[in-house]
């Protein structure tokens, strides 16, 4: 893999830490700013909403900008919003900084994903995407528990300062190591042509599935700290370790998901992983009071969630190769539709008096919906397949849920 992909992953690490670290800081933020736990949890939803809106918007605005310049501007804005967030004493101001930071984060990730599509070796787009998303998963392993630990020792504001400081070397790395040939404009393809490429069933179904799976992931992850302390009965000192376990699982899952996505026919492993994911959320909802069961299931669910999510997004990049700018942006938006929906539904369940384990039940419901959609799309593809011409070699875009192996795909020429 080109070394520049790992440098982009470094920047994504800082951004992933910002997006996810609130899972360990929500109780402290709620006490300091005198708001409820669900209100503090909505900071995660606000960030996700900003990314949903920001990904396509920033991608369209930056279509004719050199990639390196776009990455530098967006990362600088991201850094400055965290400085403001670290010093404010106002909940509305903090909420606003989360939205602006998300807009910058979304634009950065969308441009970075389009850069992956250009730099990845043939047939390795899934693995290259896993390298980039590895920055997010590593932020779960190290950044999120580190942020929680900083919050316990020096207050939640120190975690915001840490994100700002981590962004500095990432900026320097992009200037020094990102090749100038990657500074070409992001795309020459017309917007209408890209939109047509995105309407392919092989792209639309994985996008919807990615939103549901990510909603399930963050429906629980956002409220993992109160789940561990209030339901499982572990002390606050356990929270960084439990978050690290989830992050370790996320890293392992994203790595496996990239390899799954590079296969010609990943439907079966994806469906099997989805079924296990549903079983895991259901079991966690029941067994959360048991410390051993809760800790083990946190690791398992982190692995399964990111394996499925990473594979789905990689399939979008394969299937929508004709949308070099908007494929990454739309994938980012889909992930964050889920990241907004999950915490909102989880917070609503807590606010309705169903307790701190209710977000896990919400995750189970969202996963069940995703599994039902995947099965319906796969069944529809199979009913149409016998009427097609004799089977040909599987195209690069084949294999996403609901996509027939002989269906035309924008990514056919890649393999």
CSV table of C-alpha atoms in Angstrom, one decimal:
chain,number,residue,atom,x,y,z
A,1,UNK,CA,0.0,0.0,0.0
A,2,UNK,CA,1.3,3.5,-0.7
A,3,UNK,CA,2.7,5.1,2.5
A,4,UNK,CA,0.5,8.2,1.9
A,5,UNK,CA,-2.6,6.2,2.8
A,6,UNK,CA,-1.1,5.7,6.3
A,7,UNK,CA,-0.6,9.4,6.6
A,8,UNK,CA,-4.2,10.0,5.7
A,9,UNK,CA,-5.1,7.5,8.3
A,10,UNK,CA,-3.1,9.5,10.9
A,11,UNK,CA,-5.4,12.5,10.3
A,12,UNK,CA,-8.5,10.3,10.4
A,13,UNK,CA,-7.2,9.0,13.8
A,14,UNK,CA,-7.5,12.5,15.3
A,15,UNK,CA,-10.9,13.0,13.7
A,16,UNK,CA,-12.1,9.6,14.9
A,17,UNK,CA,-11.0,10.4,18.4
A,18,UNK,CA,-13.1,13.6,18.3
A,19,UNK,CA,-16.2,11.8,17.0
A,20,UNK,CA,-16.1,8.9,19.4
A,21,UNK,CA,-14.4,10.2,22.6
A,22,UNK,CA,-17.7,11.6,23.9
A,23,UNK,CA,-18.7,8.1,24.8
A,24,UNK,CA,-16.4,8.3,27.8
A,25,UNK,CA,-17.0,12.0,28.6
A,26,UNK,CA,-20.8,12.3,28.4
A,27,UNK,CA,-21.4,12.1,32.2
A,28,UNK,CA,-18.7,14.7,32.9
A,29,UNK,CA,-19.9,17.1,30.2
A,30,UNK,CA,-23.5,16.7,31.5
A,31,UNK,CA,-22.4,17.6,35.0
A,32,UNK,CA,-20.1,20.5,34.0
A,33,UNK,CA,-22.6,22.2,31.6
A,34,UNK,CA,-25.6,21.2,33.7
A,35,UNK,CA,-27.5,19.3,31.0
A,36,UNK,CA,-29.1,15.9,31.0
A,37,UNK,CA,-27.3,12.7,29.8
A,38,UNK,CA,-29.4,12.5,26.6
A,39,UNK,CA,-28.6,16.2,25.9
A,40,UNK,CA,-24.9,15.5,26.3
A,41,UNK,CA,-25.4,12.4,24.1
A,42,UNK,CA,-26.9,14.6,21.4
A,43,UNK,CA,-23.5,16.2,20.9
A,44,UNK,CA,-22.6,12.9,19.1
A,45,UNK,CA,-25.8,13.1,17.0
A,46,UNK,CA,-25.0,16.8,16.2
A,47,UNK,CA,-21.6,15.7,14.9
A,48,UNK,CA,-23.1,12.9,12.9
A,49,UNK,CA,-25.7,15.3,11.4
A,50,UNK,CA,-22.9,17.7,10.4
A,51,UNK,CA,-21.2,14.9,8.6
A,52,UNK,CA,-24.3,13.7,6.8
A,53,UNK,CA,-24.8,17.2,5.4
A,54,UNK,CA,-21.1,18.1,5.1
A,55,UNK,CA,-19.9,15.1,3.1
A,56,UNK,CA,-21.7,15.7,-0.2
A,57,UNK,CA,-21.7,19.5,0.3
A,58,UNK,CA,-18.0,19.7,0.9
A,59,UNK,CA,-17.2,17.1,-1.8
A,60,UNK,CA,-19.2,19.2,-4.4
A,61,UNK,CA,-17.5,22.4,-3.3
A,62,UNK,CA,-14.1,20.9,-3.5
A,63,UNK,CA,-14.5,19.1,-6.8
A,64,UNK,CA,-12.2,21.5,-8.6
A,65,UNK,CA,-9.7,22.0,-5.7
A,66,UNK,CA,-6.4,20.1,-5.5
A,67,UNK,CA,-6.9,17.3,-3.1
A,68,UNK,CA,-4.0,18.3,-0.9
A,69,UNK,CA,-5.2,21.9,-0.5
A,70,UNK,CA,-8.7,20.7,0.3
A,71,UNK,CA,-7.4,18.3,3.0
A,72,UNK,CA,-5.2,21.0,4.6
A,73,UNK,CA,-8.1,23.6,4.7
A,74,UNK,CA,-10.5,21.1,6.2
A,75,UNK,CA,-8.1,19.8,8.8
A,76,UNK,CA,-7.2,23.3,9.9
A,77,UNK,CA,-10.9,24.2,10.4
A,78,UNK,CA,-11.3,21.0,12.3
A,79,UNK,CA,-8.4,21.9,14.6
A,80,UNK,CA,-9.7,25.4,15.4
A,81,UNK,CA,-13.2,24.2,16.3
A,82,UNK,CA,-11.6,22.0,19.0
A,83,UNK,CA,-9.7,24.9,20.5
A,84,UNK,CA,-13.0,26.8,20.8
A,85,UNK,CA,-14.8,23.7,22.2
A,86,UNK,CA,-12.0,23.3,24.8
A,87,UNK,CA,-12.5,26.8,26.3
A,88,UNK,CA,-16.3,27.3,26.0
A,89,UNK,CA,-18.6,27.1,29.0
A,90,UNK,CA,-21.8,27.2,26.9
A,91,UNK,CA,-23.6,24.1,25.8
A,92,UNK,CA,-25.0,25.8,22.6
A,93,UNK,CA,-21.5,27.0,21.6
A,94,UNK,CA,-20.1,23.5,22.2
A,95,UNK,CA,-23.0,22.1,20.1
A,96,UNK,CA,-22.2,24.5,17.3
A,97,UNK,CA,-18.5,23.6,17.3
A,98,UNK,CA,-19.4,19.9,17.0
A,99,UNK,CA,-21.5,20.7,13.9
A,100,UNK,CA,-18.7,22.8,12.3
A,101,UNK,CA,-16.0,20.2,13.2
A,102,UNK,CA,-18.2,17.6,11.6
A,103,UNK,CA,-18.6,19.5,8.4
A,104,UNK,CA,-14.8,19.7,8.1
A,105,UNK,CA,-14.4,16.1,9.1
A,106,UNK,CA,-16.9,15.0,6.5
A,107,UNK,CA,-15.2,16.9,3.7
A,108,UNK,CA,-11.8,15.6,4.7
A,109,UNK,CA,-13.0,12.0,4.8
A,110,UNK,CA,-14.8,12.3,1.5
A,111,UNK,CA,-11.7,13.7,-0.2
A,112,UNK,CA,-9.5,11.1,1.5
A,113,UNK,CA,-11.8,8.2,0.3
A,114,UNK,CA,-11.6,9.5,-3.3
A,115,UNK,CA,-7.8,9.6,-2.9
A,116,UNK,CA,-7.9,6.0,-1.8
A,117,UNK,CA,-9.8,5.2,-5.0
A,118,UNK,CA,-6.9,6.7,-7.0
A,119,UNK,CA,-4.0,5.4,-5.1
A,120,UNK,CA,-5.1,1.8,-4.3
A,121,UNK,CA,-3.6,-1.0,-6.3
A,122,UNK,CA,-6.0,-2.9,-8.6
A,123,UNK,CA,-8.3,-5.2,-6.8
A,124,UNK,CA,-7.2,-3.9,-3.4
A,125,UNK,CA,-9.6,-1.0,-2.8
A,126,UNK,CA,-11.2,-2.8,0.1
A,127,UNK,CA,-7.9,-3.2,1.9
A,128,UNK,CA,-6.9,0.4,1.1
A,129,UNK,CA,-10.2,1.6,2.5
A,130,UNK,CA,-9.5,-0.5,5.6
A,131,UNK,CA,-6.1,1.3,6.0
A,132,UNK,CA,-7.9,4.7,6.0
A,133,UNK,CA,-10.7,3.5,8.3
A,134,UNK,CA,-8.0,2.0,10.5
A,135,UNK,CA,-7.4,5.5,11.7
A,136,UNK,CA,-11.0,5.5,13.1
A,137,UNK,CA,-10.7,2.1,14.6
A,138,UNK,CA,-7.3,2.9,16.2
A,139,UNK,CA,-8.9,6.0,17.7
A,140,UNK,CA,-11.3,3.6,19.4
A,141,UNK,CA,-8.4,1.5,20.7
A,142,UNK,CA,-6.2,4.3,21.9
A,143,UNK,CA,-7.8,7.7,21.3
A,144,UNK,CA,-11.2,7.1,22.9
A,145,UNK,CA,-10.0,5.4,26.1
A,146,UNK,CA,-7.2,8.0,26.2
A,147,UNK,CA,-9.8,10.8,26.0
A,148,UNK,CA,-11.8,9.1,28.7
A,149,UNK,CA,-8.7,8.8,30.9
A,150,UNK,CA,-7.8,12.5,30.3
A,151,UNK,CA,-11.3,13.4,31.2
A,152,UNK,CA,-11.1,11.6,34.5
A,153,UNK,CA,-7.7,13.1,35.4
A,154,UNK,CA,-7.8,16.7,34.0
A,155,UNK,CA,-11.4,17.1,32.9
A,156,UNK,CA,-13.2,16.6,29.6
A,157,UNK,CA,-11.8,19.8,28.1
A,158,UNK,CA,-8.3,18.2,28.1
A,159,UNK,CA,-9.6,15.6,25.6
A,160,UNK,CA,-10.5,18.4,23.2
A,161,UNK,CA,-7.1,20.0,23.6
A,162,UNK,CA,-5.6,16.5,22.8
A,163,UNK,CA,-7.5,16.3,19.5
A,164,UNK,CA,-6.3,19.8,18.5
A,165,UNK,CA,-2.7,18.9,19.3
A,166,UNK,CA,-2.9,15.6,17.4
A,167,UNK,CA,-4.1,17.4,14.3
A,168,UNK,CA,-0.9,19.5,14.1
A,169,UNK,CA,1.5,16.6,13.1
A,170,UNK,CA,-1.2,15.4,10.7
A,171,UNK,CA,-1.2,18.8,9.0
A,172,UNK,CA,2.6,18.7,8.7
A,173,UNK,CA,2.6,15.2,7.4
A,174,UNK,CA,0.1,16.0,4.6
A,175,UNK,CA,2.2,19.0,3.5
A,176,UNK,CA,5.5,17.0,3.6
A,177,UNK,CA,4.4,13.6,2.3
A,178,UNK,CA,1.3,13.8,0.3
A,179,UNK,CA,2.5,13.7,-3.4
A,180,UNK,CA,1.8,16.7,-5.5
A,181,UNK,CA,0.4,14.4,-8.2
A,182,UNK,CA,-2.5,13.6,-5.8
A,183,UNK,CA,-3.2,17.3,-5.8
A,184,UNK,CA,-5.0,17.0,-9.1
A,185,UNK,CA,-8.7,18.1,-8.9
A,186,UNK,CA,-10.8,15.4,-7.3
A,187,UNK,CA,-12.8,14.5,-10.4
A,188,UNK,CA,-13.5,15.4,-14.0
A,189,UNK,CA,-16.7,13.4,-14.1
A,190,UNK,CA,-19.8,15.4,-14.4
A,191,UNK,CA,-22.1,15.6,-11.4
A,192,UNK,CA,-25.0,14.0,-13.3
A,193,UNK,CA,-22.9,11.1,-14.4
A,194,UNK,CA,-21.8,10.5,-10.8
A,195,UNK,CA,-25.3,10.6,-9.6
A,196,UNK,CA,-26.3,8.0,-12.2
A,197,UNK,CA,-23.5,5.8,-11.0
A,198,UNK,CA,-24.7,6.1,-7.4
A,199,UNK,CA,-28.2,5.0,-8.4
A,200,UNK,CA,-26.9,1.5,-9.2
A,201,UNK,CA,-28.5,-1.2,-7.0
A,202,UNK,CA,-25.0,-2.4,-6.1
A,203,UNK,CA,-24.3,1.0,-4.5
A,204,UNK,CA,-27.8,1.9,-3.0
A,205,UNK,CA,-28.3,-1.3,-1.0
A,206,UNK,CA,-24.9,-1.3,0.8
A,207,UNK,CA,-25.4,2.4,1.5
A,208,UNK,CA,-28.7,1.7,3.3
A,209,UNK,CA,-27.3,-1.3,5.1
A,210,UNK,CA,-24.3,0.7,6.2
A,211,UNK,CA,-26.5,3.4,7.7
A,212,UNK,CA,-28.5,0.8,9.7
A,213,UNK,CA,-25.5,-1.1,10.9
A,214,UNK,CA,-23.7,2.1,11.9
A,215,UNK,CA,-26.8,3.2,13.7
A,216,UNK,CA,-26.8,0.0,15.7
A,217,UNK,CA,-23.1,0.5,16.5
A,218,UNK,CA,-23.4,4.0,17.8
A,219,UNK,CA,-26.7,3.5,19.4
A,220,UNK,CA,-24.9,1.4,22.0
A,221,UNK,CA,-21.4,2.9,21.8
A,222,UNK,CA,-22.5,6.4,22.6
A,223,UNK,CA,-24.0,5.2,25.9
A,224,UNK,CA,-21.4,2.6,26.7
A,225,UNK,CA,-20.1,4.5,29.8
A,226,UNK,CA,-23.4,4.7,31.6
A,227,UNK,CA,-24.2,1.1,30.6
A,228,UNK,CA,-20.9,-0.1,32.2
A,229,UNK,CA,-21.3,2.0,35.4
A,230,UNK,CA,-25.1,1.9,35.9
A,231,UNK,CA,-26.1,-1.5,34.6
A,232,UNK,CA,-23.0,-3.7,34.7
A,233,UNK,CA,-22.0,-2.2,38.0
A,234,UNK,CA,-18.3,-1.6,37.2
A,235,UNK,CA,-16.6,1.5,38.5
A,236,UNK,CA,-15.8,4.5,36.4
A,237,UNK,CA,-12.2,3.4,36.2
A,238,UNK,CA,-13.3,0.5,34.0
A,239,UNK,CA,-14.7,2.8,31.3
A,240,UNK,CA,-11.4,3.5,29.4
A,241,UNK,CA,-10.6,-0.2,29.4
A,242,UNK,CA,-14.0,-1.2,28.1
A,243,UNK,CA,-13.9,1.4,25.4
A,244,UNK,CA,-10.4,0.2,24.5
A,245,UNK,CA,-11.8,-3.4,24.1
A,246,UNK,CA,-14.5,-2.1,21.8
A,247,UNK,CA,-11.9,-0.2,19.8
A,248,UNK,CA,-9.6,-3.3,19.6
A,249,UNK,CA,-12.5,-5.2,18.2
A,250,UNK,CA,-13.3,-2.4,15.7
A,251,UNK,CA,-9.7,-2.5,14.4
A,252,UNK,CA,-9.8,-6.2,13.9
A,253,UNK,CA,-13.2,-6.0,12.3
A,254,UNK,CA,-12.3,-3.2,9.9
A,255,UNK,CA,-9.2,-5.2,8.8
A,256,UNK,CA,-11.3,-8.3,8.1
A,257,UNK,CA,-14.1,-6.3,6.5
A,258,UNK,CA,-11.7,-4.8,3.9
A,259,UNK,CA,-10.6,-8.3,2.9
A,260,UNK,CA,-14.2,-9.5,2.7
A,261,UNK,CA,-15.0,-6.6,0.4
A,262,UNK,CA,-12.2,-7.5,-2.0
A,263,UNK,CA,-13.8,-10.9,-2.6
A,264,UNK,CA,-15.9,-11.5,-5.7
A,265,UNK,CA,-18.9,-12.9,-3.7
A,266,UNK,CA,-18.9,-11.7,-0.1
A,267,UNK,CA,-22.7,-12.1,0.4
A,268,UNK,CA,-22.5,-15.2,2.6
A,269,UNK,CA,-19.8,-14.0,5.0
A,270,UNK,CA,-21.6,-10.6,5.3
A,271,UNK,CA,-25.0,-12.3,6.0
A,272,UNK,CA,-23.4,-14.6,8.5
A,273,UNK,CA,-21.6,-11.7,10.3
A,274,UNK,CA,-24.9,-9.8,10.3
A,275,UNK,CA,-26.8,-12.6,11.9
A,276,UNK,CA,-24.0,-12.9,14.6
A,277,UNK,CA,-24.2,-9.2,15.1
A,278,UNK,CA,-27.9,-9.4,15.8
A,279,UNK,CA,-27.5,-12.3,18.2
A,280,UNK,CA,-24.7,-10.3,20.0
A,281,UNK,CA,-26.8,-7.2,20.5
A,282,UNK,CA,-29.7,-9.3,21.8
A,283,UNK,CA,-27.5,-11.2,24.2
A,284,UNK,CA,-25.9,-8.0,25.5
A,285,UNK,CA,-29.3,-6.4,26.1
A,286,UNK,CA,-30.1,-9.4,28.3
A,287,UNK,CA,-26.7,-10.1,29.9
A,288,UNK,CA,-25.5,-6.5,30.5
A,289,UNK,CA,-25.7,-6.9,34.3
A,290,UNK,CA,-23.0,-9.6,34.2
A,291,UNK,CA,-19.5,-8.0,34.1
A,292,UNK,CA,-17.9,-11.0,32.4
A,293,UNK,CA,-20.6,-11.3,29.7
A,294,UNK,CA,-20.7,-7.5,29.1
A,295,UNK,CA,-16.9,-7.2,28.7
A,296,UNK,CA,-16.7,-10.1,26.3
A,297,UNK,CA,-19.6,-9.0,24.2
A,298,UNK,CA,-18.2,-5.4,23.9
A,299,UNK,CA,-15.1,-6.9,22.2
A,300,UNK,CA,-17.2,-9.2,20.0
A,301,UNK,CA,-19.7,-6.5,18.9
A,302,UNK,CA,-16.9,-4.1,18.2
A,303,UNK,CA,-15.3,-6.6,15.9
A,304,UNK,CA,-18.5,-7.6,14.1
A,305,UNK,CA,-19.9,-4.1,13.8
A,306,UNK,CA,-16.8,-2.7,12.0
A,307,UNK,CA,-16.3,-5.8,9.9
A,308,UNK,CA,-19.7,-5.5,8.4
A,309,UNK,CA,-19.6,-1.7,8.2
A,310,UNK,CA,-16.2,-1.6,6.5
A,311,UNK,CA,-17.1,-4.3,4.0
A,312,UNK,CA,-20.3,-2.5,3.0
A,313,UNK,CA,-18.6,0.9,2.5
A,314,UNK,CA,-15.9,-0.8,0.4
A,315,UNK,CA,-18.5,-2.4,-1.7
A,316,UNK,CA,-20.0,1.1,-2.4
A,317,UNK,CA,-16.6,2.3,-3.7
A,318,UNK,CA,-16.4,-0.7,-6.0
A,319,UNK,CA,-19.9,-0.5,-7.3
A,320,UNK,CA,-19.8,3.3,-7.8
A,321,UNK,CA,-16.4,3.6,-9.4
A,322,UNK,CA,-18.1,5.9,-11.9
A,323,UNK,CA,-18.6,8.4,-9.1
A,324,UNK,CA,-15.1,9.2,-7.9
A,325,UNK,CA,-16.1,12.2,-5.9
A,326,UNK,CA,-19.6,11.5,-4.6
A,327,UNK,CA,-19.0,7.8,-3.8
A,328,UNK,CA,-16.8,8.6,-0.8
A,329,UNK,CA,-19.1,11.5,0.2
A,330,UNK,CA,-22.2,9.4,0.0
A,331,UNK,CA,-20.6,6.6,1.9
A,332,UNK,CA,-19.6,9.1,4.6
A,333,UNK,CA,-23.1,10.4,4.7
A,334,UNK,CA,-24.6,6.9,5.0
A,335,UNK,CA,-22.3,6.0,7.9
A,336,UNK,CA,-23.3,9.2,9.7
A,337,UNK,CA,-27.0,8.9,9.1
A,338,UNK,CA,-26.6,5.9,11.3
A,339,UNK,CA,-24.3,7.6,13.7
A,340,UNK,CA,-27.0,10.3,14.1
A,341,UNK,CA,-30.0,8.0,14.2
A,342,UNK,CA,-28.5,5.5,16.7
A,343,UNK,CA,-27.6,7.9,19.5
A,344,UNK,CA,-30.9,9.8,19.1
A,345,UNK,CA,-33.0,6.7,19.3
A,346,UNK,CA,-30.8,5.4,22.3
A,347,UNK,CA,-31.2,8.7,24.1
A,348,UNK,CA,-35.0,8.7,23.4
A,349,UNK,CA,-35.2,5.3,24.9
A,350,UNK,CA,-33.3,6.4,28.0
A,351,UNK,CA,-35.4,9.6,28.3
A,352,UNK,CA,-38.6,7.5,28.0
A,353,UNK,CA,-37.6,5.7,31.2
A,354,UNK,CA,-36.5,2.4,29.7
A,355,UNK,CA,-33.1,2.4,31.4
A,356,UNK,CA,-29.5,2.5,30.4
A,357,UNK,CA,-29.6,-0.9,28.6
A,358,UNK,CA,-32.4,0.2,26.3
A,359,UNK,CA,-29.9,1.6,23.6
A,360,UNK,CA,-28.7,-2.0,23.2
A,361,UNK,CA,-32.2,-3.1,22.4
A,362,UNK,CA,-32.4,-0.3,19.8
A,363,UNK,CA,-29.2,-1.6,18.3
A,364,UNK,CA,-30.7,-5.1,18.0
A,365,UNK,CA,-33.8,-3.7,16.2
A,366,UNK,CA,-31.7,-1.7,13.7
A,367,UNK,CA,-29.5,-4.7,13.0
A,368,UNK,CA,-32.6,-6.8,12.4
A,369,UNK,CA,-33.9,-4.3,9.9
A,370,UNK,CA,-30.5,-4.4,8.1
A,371,UNK,CA,-30.5,-8.2,8.0
A,372,UNK,CA,-34.1,-8.2,6.6
A,373,UNK,CA,-33.2,-5.7,3.9
A,374,UNK,CA,-30.1,-7.7,2.9
A,375,UNK,CA,-32.0,-10.9,2.6
A,376,UNK,CA,-34.8,-9.3,0.6
A,377,UNK,CA,-32.2,-7.7,-1.8
A,378,UNK,CA,-30.4,-11.0,-2.2
A,379,UNK,CA,-33.6,-12.9,-2.8
A,380,UNK,CA,-34.6,-10.4,-5.5
A,381,UNK,CA,-31.2,-10.7,-7.2
A,382,UNK,CA,-31.4,-14.5,-7.2
A,383,UNK,CA,-34.9,-14.5,-8.8
A,384,UNK,CA,-33.6,-12.4,-11.7
A,385,UNK,CA,-30.3,-14.2,-12.2
A,386,UNK,CA,-31.6,-17.3,-14.0
A,387,UNK,CA,-33.0,-15.2,-16.8
A,388,UNK,CA,-29.6,-13.7,-17.5
A,389,UNK,CA,-27.0,-14.8,-20.0
A,390,UNK,CA,-24.6,-17.6,-18.9
A,391,UNK,CA,-22.4,-16.6,-16.0
A,392,UNK,CA,-19.4,-14.4,-16.7
A,393,UNK,CA,-16.4,-13.5,-14.5
A,394,UNK,CA,-17.6,-11.5,-11.5
A,395,UNK,CA,-17.0,-7.8,-11.9
A,396,UNK,CA,-15.2,-5.8,-9.3
A,397,UNK,CA,-18.5,-4.2,-8.1
A,398,UNK,CA,-20.3,-7.5,-7.6
A,399,UNK,CA,-21.0,-9.0,-4.3
A,400,UNK,CA,-22.7,-6.2,-2.3
A,401,UNK,CA,-26.0,-7.2,-0.8
A,402,UNK,CA,-28.6,-7.5,-3.6
A,403,UNK,CA,-26.1,-7.3,-6.5
A,404,UNK,CA,-26.1,-10.0,-9.1
A,405,UNK,CA,-22.8,-11.5,-10.1
A,406,UNK,CA,-23.6,-10.8,-13.8
A,407,UNK,CA,-25.0,-7.3,-13.2
A,408,UNK,CA,-23.2,-4.4,-14.9
A,409,UNK,CA,-21.1,-2.4,-12.5
A,410,UNK,CA,-19.0,0.7,-12.9
A,411,UNK,CA,-16.0,-1.1,-11.4
A,412,UNK,CA,-15.9,-3.9,-14.0
A,413,UNK,CA,-12.6,-2.8,-15.5
A,414,UNK,CA,-10.8,-2.9,-12.2
A,415,UNK,CA,-10.2,-6.6,-12.1
